PDB file of C-alpha atoms in Angstrom:
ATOM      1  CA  UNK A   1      65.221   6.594 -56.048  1.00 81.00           C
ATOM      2  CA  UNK A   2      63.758  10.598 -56.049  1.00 92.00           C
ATOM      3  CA  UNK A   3      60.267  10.523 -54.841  1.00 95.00           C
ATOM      4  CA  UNK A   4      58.096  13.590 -55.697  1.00 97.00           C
ATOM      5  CA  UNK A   5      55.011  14.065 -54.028  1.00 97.00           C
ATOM      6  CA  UNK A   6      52.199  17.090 -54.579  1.00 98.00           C
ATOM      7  CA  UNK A   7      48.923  17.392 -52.722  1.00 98.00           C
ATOM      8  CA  UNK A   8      46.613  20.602 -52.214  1.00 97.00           C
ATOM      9  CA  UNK A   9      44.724  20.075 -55.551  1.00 96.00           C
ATOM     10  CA  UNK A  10      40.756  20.567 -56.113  1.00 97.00           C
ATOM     11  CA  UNK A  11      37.898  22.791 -57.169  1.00 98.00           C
ATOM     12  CA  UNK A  12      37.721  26.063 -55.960  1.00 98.00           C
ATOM     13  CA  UNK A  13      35.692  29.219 -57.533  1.00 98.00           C
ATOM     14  CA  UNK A  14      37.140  32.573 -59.089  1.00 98.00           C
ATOM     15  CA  UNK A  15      38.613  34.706 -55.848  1.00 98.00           C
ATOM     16  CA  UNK A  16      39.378  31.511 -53.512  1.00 98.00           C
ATOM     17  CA  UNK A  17      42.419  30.731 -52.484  1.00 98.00           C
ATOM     18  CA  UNK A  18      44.102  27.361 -52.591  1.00 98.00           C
ATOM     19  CA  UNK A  19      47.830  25.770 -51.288  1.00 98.00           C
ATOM     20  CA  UNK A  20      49.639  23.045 -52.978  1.00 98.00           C
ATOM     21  CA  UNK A  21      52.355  21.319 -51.000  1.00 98.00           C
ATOM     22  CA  UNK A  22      55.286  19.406 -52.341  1.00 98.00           C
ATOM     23  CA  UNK A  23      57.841  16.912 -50.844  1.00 97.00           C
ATOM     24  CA  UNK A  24      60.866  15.510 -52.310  1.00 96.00           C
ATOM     25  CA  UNK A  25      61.990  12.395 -50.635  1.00 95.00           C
ATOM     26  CA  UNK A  26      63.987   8.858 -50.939  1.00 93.00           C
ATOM     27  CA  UNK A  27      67.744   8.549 -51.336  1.00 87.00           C
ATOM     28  CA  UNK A  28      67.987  12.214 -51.224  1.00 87.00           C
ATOM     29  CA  UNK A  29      71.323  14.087 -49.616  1.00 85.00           C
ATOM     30  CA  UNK A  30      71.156  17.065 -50.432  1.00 90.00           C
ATOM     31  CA  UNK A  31      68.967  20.368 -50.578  1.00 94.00           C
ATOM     32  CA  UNK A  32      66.865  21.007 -54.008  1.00 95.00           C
ATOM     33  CA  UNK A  33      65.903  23.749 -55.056  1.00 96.00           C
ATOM     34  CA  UNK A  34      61.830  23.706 -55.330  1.00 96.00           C
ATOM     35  CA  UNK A  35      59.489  25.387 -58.010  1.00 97.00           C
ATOM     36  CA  UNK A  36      56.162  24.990 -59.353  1.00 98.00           C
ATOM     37  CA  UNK A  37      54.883  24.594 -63.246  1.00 97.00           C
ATOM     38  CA  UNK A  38      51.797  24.264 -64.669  1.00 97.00           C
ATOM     39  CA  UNK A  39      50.137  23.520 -68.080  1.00 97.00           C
ATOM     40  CA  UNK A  40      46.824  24.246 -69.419  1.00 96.00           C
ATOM     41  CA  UNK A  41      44.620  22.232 -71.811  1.00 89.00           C
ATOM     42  CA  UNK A  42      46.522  22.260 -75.194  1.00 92.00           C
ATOM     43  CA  UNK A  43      49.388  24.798 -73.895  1.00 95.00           C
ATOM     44  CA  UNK A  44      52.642  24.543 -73.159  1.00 94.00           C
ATOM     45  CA  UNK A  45      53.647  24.141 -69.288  1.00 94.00           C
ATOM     46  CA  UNK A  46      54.827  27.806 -68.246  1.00 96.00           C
ATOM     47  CA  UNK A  47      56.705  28.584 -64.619  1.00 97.00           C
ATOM     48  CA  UNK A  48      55.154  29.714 -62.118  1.00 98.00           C
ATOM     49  CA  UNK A  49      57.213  29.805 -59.081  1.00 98.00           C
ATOM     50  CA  UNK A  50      60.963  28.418 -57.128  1.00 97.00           C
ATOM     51  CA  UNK A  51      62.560  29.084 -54.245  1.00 96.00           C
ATOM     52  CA  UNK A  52      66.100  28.699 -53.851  1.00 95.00           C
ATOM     53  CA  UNK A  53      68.109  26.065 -52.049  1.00 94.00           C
ATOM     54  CA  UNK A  54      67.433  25.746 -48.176  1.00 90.00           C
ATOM     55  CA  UNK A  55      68.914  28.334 -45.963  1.00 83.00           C
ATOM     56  CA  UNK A  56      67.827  30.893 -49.011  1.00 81.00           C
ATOM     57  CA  UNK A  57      64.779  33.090 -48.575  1.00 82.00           C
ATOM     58  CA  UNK A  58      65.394  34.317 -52.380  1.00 94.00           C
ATOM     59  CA  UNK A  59      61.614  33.423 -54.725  1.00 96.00           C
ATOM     60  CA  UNK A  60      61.185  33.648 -58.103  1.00 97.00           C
ATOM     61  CA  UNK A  61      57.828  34.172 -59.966  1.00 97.00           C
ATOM     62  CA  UNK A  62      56.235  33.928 -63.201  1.00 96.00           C
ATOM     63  CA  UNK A  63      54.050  37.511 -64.237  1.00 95.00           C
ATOM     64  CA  UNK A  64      50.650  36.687 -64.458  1.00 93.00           C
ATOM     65  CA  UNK A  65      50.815  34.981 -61.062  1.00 94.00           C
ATOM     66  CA  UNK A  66      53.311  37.745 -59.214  1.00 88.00           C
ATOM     67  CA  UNK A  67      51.325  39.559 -56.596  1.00 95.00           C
ATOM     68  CA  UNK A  68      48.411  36.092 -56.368  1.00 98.00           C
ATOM     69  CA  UNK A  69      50.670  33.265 -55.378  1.00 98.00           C
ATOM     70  CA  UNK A  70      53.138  32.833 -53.077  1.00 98.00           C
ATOM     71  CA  UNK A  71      56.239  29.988 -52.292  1.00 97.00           C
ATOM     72  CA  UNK A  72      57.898  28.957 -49.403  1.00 96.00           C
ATOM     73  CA  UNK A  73      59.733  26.141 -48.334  1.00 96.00           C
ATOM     74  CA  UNK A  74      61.059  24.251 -44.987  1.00 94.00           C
ATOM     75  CA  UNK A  75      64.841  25.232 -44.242  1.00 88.00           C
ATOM     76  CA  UNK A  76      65.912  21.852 -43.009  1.00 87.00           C
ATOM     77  CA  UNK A  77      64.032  19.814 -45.554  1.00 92.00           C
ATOM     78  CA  UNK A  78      63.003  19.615 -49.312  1.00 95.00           C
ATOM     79  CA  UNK A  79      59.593  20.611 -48.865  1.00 96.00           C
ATOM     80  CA  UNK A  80      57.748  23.440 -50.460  1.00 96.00           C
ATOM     81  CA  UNK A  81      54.235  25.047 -50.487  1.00 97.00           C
ATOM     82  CA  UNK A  82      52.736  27.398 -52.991  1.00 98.00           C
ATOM     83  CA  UNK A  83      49.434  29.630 -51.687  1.00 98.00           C
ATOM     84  CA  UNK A  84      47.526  30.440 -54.490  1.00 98.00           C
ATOM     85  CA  UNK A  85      45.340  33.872 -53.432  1.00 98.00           C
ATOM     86  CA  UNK A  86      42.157  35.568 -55.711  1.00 98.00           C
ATOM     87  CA  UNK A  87      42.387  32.711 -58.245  1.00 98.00           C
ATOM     88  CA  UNK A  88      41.282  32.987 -61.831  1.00 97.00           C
ATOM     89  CA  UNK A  89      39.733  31.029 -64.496  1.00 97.00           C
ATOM     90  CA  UNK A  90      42.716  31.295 -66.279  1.00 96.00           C
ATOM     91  CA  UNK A  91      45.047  29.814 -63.883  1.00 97.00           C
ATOM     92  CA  UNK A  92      42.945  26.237 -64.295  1.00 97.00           C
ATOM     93  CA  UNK A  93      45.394  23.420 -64.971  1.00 98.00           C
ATOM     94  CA  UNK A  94      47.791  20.594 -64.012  1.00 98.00           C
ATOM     95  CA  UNK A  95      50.150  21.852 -61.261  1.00 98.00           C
ATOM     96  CA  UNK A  96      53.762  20.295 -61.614  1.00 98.00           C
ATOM     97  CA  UNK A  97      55.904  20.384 -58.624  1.00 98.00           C
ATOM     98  CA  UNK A  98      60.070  20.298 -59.590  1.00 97.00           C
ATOM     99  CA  UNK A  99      63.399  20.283 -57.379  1.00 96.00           C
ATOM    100  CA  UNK A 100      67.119  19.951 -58.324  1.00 96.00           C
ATOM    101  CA  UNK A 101      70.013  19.757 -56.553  1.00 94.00           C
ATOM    102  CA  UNK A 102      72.464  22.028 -58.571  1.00 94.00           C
ATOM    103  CA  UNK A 103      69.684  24.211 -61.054  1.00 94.00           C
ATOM    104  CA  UNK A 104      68.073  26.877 -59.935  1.00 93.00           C
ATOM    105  CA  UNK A 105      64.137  25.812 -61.045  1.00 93.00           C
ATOM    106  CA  UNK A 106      63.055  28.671 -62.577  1.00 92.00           C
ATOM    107  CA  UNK A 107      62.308  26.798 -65.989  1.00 92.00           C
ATOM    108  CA  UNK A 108      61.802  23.272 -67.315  1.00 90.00           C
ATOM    109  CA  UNK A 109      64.805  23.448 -69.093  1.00 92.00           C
ATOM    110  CA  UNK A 110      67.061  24.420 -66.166  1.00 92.00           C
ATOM    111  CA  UNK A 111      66.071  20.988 -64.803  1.00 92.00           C
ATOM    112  CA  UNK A 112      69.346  18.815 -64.667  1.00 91.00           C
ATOM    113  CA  UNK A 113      69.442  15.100 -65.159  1.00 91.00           C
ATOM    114  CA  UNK A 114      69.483  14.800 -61.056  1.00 91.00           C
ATOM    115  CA  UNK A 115      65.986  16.504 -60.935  1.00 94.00           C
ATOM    116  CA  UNK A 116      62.877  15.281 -60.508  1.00 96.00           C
ATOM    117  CA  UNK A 117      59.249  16.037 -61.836  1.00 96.00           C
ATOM    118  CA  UNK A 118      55.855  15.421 -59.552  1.00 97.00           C
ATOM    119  CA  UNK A 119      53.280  13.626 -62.031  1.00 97.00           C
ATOM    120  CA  UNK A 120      51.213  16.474 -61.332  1.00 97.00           C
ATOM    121  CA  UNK A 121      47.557  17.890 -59.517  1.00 98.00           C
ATOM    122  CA  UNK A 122      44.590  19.313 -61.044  1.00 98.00           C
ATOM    123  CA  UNK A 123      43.830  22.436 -59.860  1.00 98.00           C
ATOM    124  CA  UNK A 124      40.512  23.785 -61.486  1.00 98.00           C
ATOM    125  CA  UNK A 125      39.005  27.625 -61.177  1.00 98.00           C
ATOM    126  CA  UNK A 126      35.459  27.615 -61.967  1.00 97.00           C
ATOM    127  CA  UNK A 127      32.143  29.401 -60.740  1.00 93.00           C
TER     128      UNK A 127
END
């Protein structure tokens, strides 16, 4: 009855900047908190940014993309963005979108049984 939805994905070279946006919808009554994961070709799926419940301006980030990326969110409604600034190679991957009503997302494992998962973008750095 949780919908997840991610969009912003594509090709971009080393230095561009990209933003993913993320909406959590359906029989929904309360605020989520929001994050962002993302998993590499044969490596585990590491955090890379949340933002706290709505009405919070508190953001969390993961350290090799602290300083590069940056999440927000709506205050009224459980949407999110993440702007991704001088992009590596490195940071190539599937982009997972995650909210939860009672966990703060700042790991997969903090995600209750009332969260929800995006199936994920591909977001590709490349020259």
């Amino acid at each position: 009855q949780v919908h997840v939805e991610e969009s912003g994905g594509g090709l971009v070279r080393p230095g561009d900047s990209l933003k993913l946006s993320c909406t959590i919808s359906g029989d929904i009554f309360s605020s989520f908190s929001m994050g962002w994961f993302r998993q590499a070709p044969g490596q585990e799926r590491e955090f890379v940014a949340a933002v706290g419940w709505s009405g919070s301006t508190r953001t969390w980030y993961g350290d090799f993309v602290k300083g590069r990326f940056l999440i927000s969110r709506m205050h009224t409604e459980n949407t999110a963005w993440l702007q991704m600034n001088s992009l590596k190679p490195e940071d190539t991957g599937v982009y997972y979108c995650a909210g939860d009503p009672h966990n703060l997302v700042r790991s997969a494992g903090a995600i209750s049984s009332s969260g929800s998962w995006g199936q994920g973008i591909q977001v590709t750095v490349s020259s």
